[in-house]
Coordinates of C-alpha atoms and ligand atoms in Angstrom, one line a residue:
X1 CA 17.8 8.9 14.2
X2 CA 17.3 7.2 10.6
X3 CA 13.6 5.5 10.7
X4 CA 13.6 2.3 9.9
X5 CA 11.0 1.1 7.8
X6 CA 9.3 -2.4 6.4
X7 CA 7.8 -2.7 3.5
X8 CA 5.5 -5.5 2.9
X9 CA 4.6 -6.0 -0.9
X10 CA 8.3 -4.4 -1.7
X11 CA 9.8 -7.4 -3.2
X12 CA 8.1 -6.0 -6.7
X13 CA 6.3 -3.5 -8.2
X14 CA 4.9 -0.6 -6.7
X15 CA 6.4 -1.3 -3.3
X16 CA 9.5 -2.3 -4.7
X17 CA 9.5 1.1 -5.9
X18 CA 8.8 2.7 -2.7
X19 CA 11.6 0.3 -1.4
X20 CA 14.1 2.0 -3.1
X21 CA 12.7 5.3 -3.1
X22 CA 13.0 5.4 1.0
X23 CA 16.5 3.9 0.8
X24 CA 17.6 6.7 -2.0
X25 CA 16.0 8.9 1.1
X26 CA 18.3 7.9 3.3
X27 CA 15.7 5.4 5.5
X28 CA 17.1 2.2 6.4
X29 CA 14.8 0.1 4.4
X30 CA 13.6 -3.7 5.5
X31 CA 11.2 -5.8 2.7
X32 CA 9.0 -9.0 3.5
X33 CA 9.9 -11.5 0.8
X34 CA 8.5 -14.9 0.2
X35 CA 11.6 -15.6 -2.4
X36 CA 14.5 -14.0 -0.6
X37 CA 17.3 -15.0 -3.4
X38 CA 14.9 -13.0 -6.2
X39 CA 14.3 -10.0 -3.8
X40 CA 17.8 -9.3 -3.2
X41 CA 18.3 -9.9 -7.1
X42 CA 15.7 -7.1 -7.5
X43 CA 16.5 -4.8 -4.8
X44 CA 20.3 -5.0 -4.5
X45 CA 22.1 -5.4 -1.0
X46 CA 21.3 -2.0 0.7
X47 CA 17.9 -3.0 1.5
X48 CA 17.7 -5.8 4.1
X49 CA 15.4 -8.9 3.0
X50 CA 13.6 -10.9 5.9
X51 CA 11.9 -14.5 4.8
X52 CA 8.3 -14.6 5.7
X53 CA 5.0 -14.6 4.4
X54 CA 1.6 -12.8 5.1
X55 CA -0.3 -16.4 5.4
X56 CA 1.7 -17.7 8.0
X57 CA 1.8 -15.3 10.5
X58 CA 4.5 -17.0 12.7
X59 CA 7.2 -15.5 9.8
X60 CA 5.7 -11.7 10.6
X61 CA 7.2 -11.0 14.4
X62 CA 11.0 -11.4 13.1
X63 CA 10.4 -9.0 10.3
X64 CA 8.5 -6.1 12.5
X65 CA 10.7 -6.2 14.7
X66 CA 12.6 -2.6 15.8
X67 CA 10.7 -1.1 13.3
X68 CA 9.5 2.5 13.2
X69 CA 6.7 2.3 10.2
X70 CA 5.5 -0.2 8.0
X71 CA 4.5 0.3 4.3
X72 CA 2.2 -2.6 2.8
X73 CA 1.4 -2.5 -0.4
X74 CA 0.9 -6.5 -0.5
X75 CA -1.7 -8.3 -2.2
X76 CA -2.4 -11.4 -4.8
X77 CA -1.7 -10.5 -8.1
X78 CA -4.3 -8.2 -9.6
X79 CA -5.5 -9.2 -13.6
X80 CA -6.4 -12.8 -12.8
X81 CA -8.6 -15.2 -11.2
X82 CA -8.0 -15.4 -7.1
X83 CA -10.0 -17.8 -4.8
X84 CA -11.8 -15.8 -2.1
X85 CA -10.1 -18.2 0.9
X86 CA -6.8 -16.9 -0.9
X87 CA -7.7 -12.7 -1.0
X88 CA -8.9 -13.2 2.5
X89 CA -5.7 -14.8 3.9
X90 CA -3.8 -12.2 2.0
X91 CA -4.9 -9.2 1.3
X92 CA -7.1 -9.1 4.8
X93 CA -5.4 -11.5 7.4
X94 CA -2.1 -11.4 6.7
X95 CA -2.9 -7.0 7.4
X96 CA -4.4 -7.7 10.3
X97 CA -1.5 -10.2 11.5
X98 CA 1.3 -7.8 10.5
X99 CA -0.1 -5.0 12.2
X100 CA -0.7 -7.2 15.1
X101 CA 2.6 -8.4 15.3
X102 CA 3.7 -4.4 15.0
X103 CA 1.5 -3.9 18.2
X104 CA 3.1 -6.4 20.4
X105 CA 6.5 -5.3 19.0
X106 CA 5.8 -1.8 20.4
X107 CA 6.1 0.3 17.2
X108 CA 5.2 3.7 17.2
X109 CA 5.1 4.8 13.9
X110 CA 2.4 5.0 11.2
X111 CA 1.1 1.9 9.2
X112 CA 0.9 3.1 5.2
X113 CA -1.7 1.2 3.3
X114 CA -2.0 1.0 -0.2
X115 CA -5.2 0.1 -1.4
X116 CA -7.6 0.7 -4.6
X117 CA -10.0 3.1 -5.1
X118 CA -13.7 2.6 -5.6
X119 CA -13.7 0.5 -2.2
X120 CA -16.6 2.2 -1.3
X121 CA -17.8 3.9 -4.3
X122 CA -20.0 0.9 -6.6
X123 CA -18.9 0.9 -10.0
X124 CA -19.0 -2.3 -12.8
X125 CA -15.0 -2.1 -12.9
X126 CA -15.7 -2.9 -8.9
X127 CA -18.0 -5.7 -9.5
X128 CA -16.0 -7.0 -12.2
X129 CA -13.2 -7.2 -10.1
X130 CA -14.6 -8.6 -7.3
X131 CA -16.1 -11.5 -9.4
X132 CA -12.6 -11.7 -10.9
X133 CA -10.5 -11.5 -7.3
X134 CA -12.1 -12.9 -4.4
X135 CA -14.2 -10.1 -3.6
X136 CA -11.1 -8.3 -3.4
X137 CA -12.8 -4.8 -2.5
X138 CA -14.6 -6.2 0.0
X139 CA -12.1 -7.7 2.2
X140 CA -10.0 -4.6 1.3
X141 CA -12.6 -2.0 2.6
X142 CA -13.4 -4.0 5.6
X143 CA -9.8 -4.0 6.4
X144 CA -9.4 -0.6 6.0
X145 CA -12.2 -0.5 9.2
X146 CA -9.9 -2.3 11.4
X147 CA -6.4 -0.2 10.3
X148 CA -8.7 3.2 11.7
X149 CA -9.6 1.6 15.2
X150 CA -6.3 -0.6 15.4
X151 CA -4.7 1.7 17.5
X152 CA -1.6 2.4 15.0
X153 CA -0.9 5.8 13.4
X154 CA -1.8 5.5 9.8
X155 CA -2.4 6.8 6.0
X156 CA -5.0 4.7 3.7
X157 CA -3.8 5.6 0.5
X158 CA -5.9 4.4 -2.8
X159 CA -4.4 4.2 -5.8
X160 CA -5.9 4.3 -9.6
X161 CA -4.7 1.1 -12.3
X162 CA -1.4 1.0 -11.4
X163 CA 1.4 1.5 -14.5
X164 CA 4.9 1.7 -15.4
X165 CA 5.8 5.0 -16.9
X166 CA 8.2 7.5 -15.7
X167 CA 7.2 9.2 -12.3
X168 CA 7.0 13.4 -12.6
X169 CA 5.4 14.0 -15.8
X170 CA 1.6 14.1 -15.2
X171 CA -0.4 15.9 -12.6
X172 CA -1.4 13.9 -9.6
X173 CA -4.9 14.3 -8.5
X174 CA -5.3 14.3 -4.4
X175 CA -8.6 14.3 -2.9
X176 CA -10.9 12.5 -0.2
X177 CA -14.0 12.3 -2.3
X178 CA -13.8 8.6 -3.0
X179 CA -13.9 7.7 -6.4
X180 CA -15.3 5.1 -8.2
X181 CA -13.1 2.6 -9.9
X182 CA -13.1 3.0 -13.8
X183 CA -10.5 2.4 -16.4
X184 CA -9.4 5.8 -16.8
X185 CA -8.2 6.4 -13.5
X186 CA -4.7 5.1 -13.5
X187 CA -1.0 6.3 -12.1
X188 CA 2.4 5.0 -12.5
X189 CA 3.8 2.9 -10.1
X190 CA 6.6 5.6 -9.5
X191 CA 4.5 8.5 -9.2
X192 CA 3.0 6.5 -5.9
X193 CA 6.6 5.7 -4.8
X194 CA 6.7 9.2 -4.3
X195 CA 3.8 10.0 -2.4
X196 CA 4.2 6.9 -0.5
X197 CA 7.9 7.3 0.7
X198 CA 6.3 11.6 2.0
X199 CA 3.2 9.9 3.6
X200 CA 5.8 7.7 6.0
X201 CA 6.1 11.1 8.4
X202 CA 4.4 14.0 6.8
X203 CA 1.9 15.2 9.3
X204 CA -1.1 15.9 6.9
X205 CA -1.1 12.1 5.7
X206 CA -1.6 11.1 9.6
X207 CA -4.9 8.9 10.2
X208 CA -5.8 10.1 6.6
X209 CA -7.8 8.1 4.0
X210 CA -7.2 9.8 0.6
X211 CA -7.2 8.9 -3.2
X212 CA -4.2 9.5 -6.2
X213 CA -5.0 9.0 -9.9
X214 CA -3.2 11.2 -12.6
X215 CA -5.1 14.3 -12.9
X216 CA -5.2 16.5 -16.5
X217 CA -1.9 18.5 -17.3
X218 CA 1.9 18.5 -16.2
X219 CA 2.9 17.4 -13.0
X220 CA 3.2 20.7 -10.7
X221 CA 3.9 21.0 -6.6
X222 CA 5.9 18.9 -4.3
X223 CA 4.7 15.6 -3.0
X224 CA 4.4 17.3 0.5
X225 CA 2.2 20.2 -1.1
X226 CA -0.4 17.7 -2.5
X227 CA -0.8 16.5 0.7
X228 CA -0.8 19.3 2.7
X229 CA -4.6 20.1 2.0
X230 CA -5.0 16.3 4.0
X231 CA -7.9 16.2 6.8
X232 CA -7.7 13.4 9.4
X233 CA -10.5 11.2 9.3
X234 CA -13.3 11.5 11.7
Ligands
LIG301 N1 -2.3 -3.4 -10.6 C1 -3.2 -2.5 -10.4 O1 -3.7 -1.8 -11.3 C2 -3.6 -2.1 -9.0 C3 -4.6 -1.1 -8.8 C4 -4.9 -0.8 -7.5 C5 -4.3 -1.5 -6.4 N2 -3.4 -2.4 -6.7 C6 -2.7 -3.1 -5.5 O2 -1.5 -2.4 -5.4 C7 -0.5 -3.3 -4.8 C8 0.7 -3.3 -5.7 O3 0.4 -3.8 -7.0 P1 1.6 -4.0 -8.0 O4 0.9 -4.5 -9.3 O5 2.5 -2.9 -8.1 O6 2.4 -5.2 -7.3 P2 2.3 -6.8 -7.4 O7 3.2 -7.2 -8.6 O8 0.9 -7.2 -7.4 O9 3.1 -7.2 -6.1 C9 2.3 -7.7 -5.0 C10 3.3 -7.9 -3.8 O10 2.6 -8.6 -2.8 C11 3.5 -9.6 -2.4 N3 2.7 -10.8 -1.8 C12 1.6 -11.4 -2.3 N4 1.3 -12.4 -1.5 C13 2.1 -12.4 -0.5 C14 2.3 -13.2 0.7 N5 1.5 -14.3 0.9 N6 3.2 -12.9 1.6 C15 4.1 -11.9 1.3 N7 4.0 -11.1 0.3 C16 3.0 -11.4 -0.6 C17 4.2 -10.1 -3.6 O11 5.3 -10.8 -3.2 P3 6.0 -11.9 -4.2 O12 7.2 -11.2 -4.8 O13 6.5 -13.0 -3.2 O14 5.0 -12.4 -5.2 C18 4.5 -8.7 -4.2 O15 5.7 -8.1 -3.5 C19 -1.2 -4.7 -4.7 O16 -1.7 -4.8 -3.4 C20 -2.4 -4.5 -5.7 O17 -3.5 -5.4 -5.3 C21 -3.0 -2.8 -7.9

């Protein structure tokens, strides 16, 4: 049976990316959009669009519904000043109600979050962002807390700066030794489409927390041998 999968955060960038990556796969592919005209624009007709949005949590049931996995990669936009009351409702509650509403729906399948790295590494690209975002980190790593005992399969996956270059060229650097967050440590956006659209069912990325930034050289090994090294967490 194809998996069908949501993808909240896919109406642009990175998890548009990872929208049309898992459609090219041949998933059937579902995004949360708050502008459903410009996602379909975006995204074209094979992927289905469902109105809603992650601060009001009444829109979330419809668009979990008879799903098998969820990929979020949803948050306020990153390079610009954000109230905390805003991050929080965001980038925290509207996790929590979307994995909620993928509890009472029944699903079975894993919940992919995309978050940054240096959530629990202290760094001054950290603080600065955090004075910058809301305290985005914060309510990111606490959230992070709740996705391991929610009761959902899942894969935390942190990402470097995010991007947009070709996928494929550069090495990708895997590993569970959190990193901090620094300038340096960046990735494309289509490079993560990749490792996000194996994650979905590859075995190793199950109840795994783990980092990608680009690593030094040419890009070598499929995205299911970097994660095949993967340890659940304790
Ligand atoms: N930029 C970086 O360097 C960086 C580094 C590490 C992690 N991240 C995180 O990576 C993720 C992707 O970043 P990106 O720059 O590729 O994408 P992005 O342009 O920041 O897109 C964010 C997505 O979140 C959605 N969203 C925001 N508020 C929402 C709400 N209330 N309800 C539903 N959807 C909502 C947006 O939908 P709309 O289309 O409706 O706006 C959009 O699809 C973000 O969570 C970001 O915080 C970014």
């Amino acid at each position: 049976m194809v998996r069908r999968v949501l993808v909240v955060g896919g109406s642009k960038g990175a998890g548009a990316l990872i929208a049309q990556r898992l459609a090219g796969s041949g998933y059937t592919v579902r995004v949360l959009a708050r502008d459903p005209v410009a996602a379909v624009a975006r995204l074209g007709r094979d992927i289905e669009i469902v109105e809603g949005d992650l601060t009001r949590a009444e829109t979330l049931p419809r668009a979990v519904e008879g799903v098998d996995d969820i990929v979020f990669t949803a948050g306020v936009p990153s390079g610009r000043y954000a109230p905390e009351s805003l991050v929080r409702a965001t980038d925290y509650q509207g996790a929590l109600d979307t994995m909620a509403a993928a509890r009472a729906a029944g699903m079975h399948g894993r919940f992919v979050y995309l978050n940054s790295i240096g959530v629990t590494v202290p760094s001054l690209s950290a603080t600065l962002l955090n004075l910058l975002k809301g305290n985005a980190l914060v309510w990111r790593r606490r959230l992070e807390d709740n996705i391991r005992a929610g009761g959902l399969d899942y894969a935390i996956i942190r990402v470097g700066f995010l991007i947009d270059s070709p996928g494929g060229k550069r090495a990708i650097r895997v590993t569970q030794q959190a990193l901090p967050l620094a300038p340096w440590r960046w990735i494309a956006r289509a490079d993560v489409a990749e490792i996000f659209a194996e994650a979905v069912e590859n075995s190793s990325a199950s109840r795994a927390t783990f980092d990608i930034v680009w690593g030094s050289g040419k890009r070598s090994g499929t995205a299911a041998e970097l994660l095949a090294g993967l340890k659940a967490d304790r």
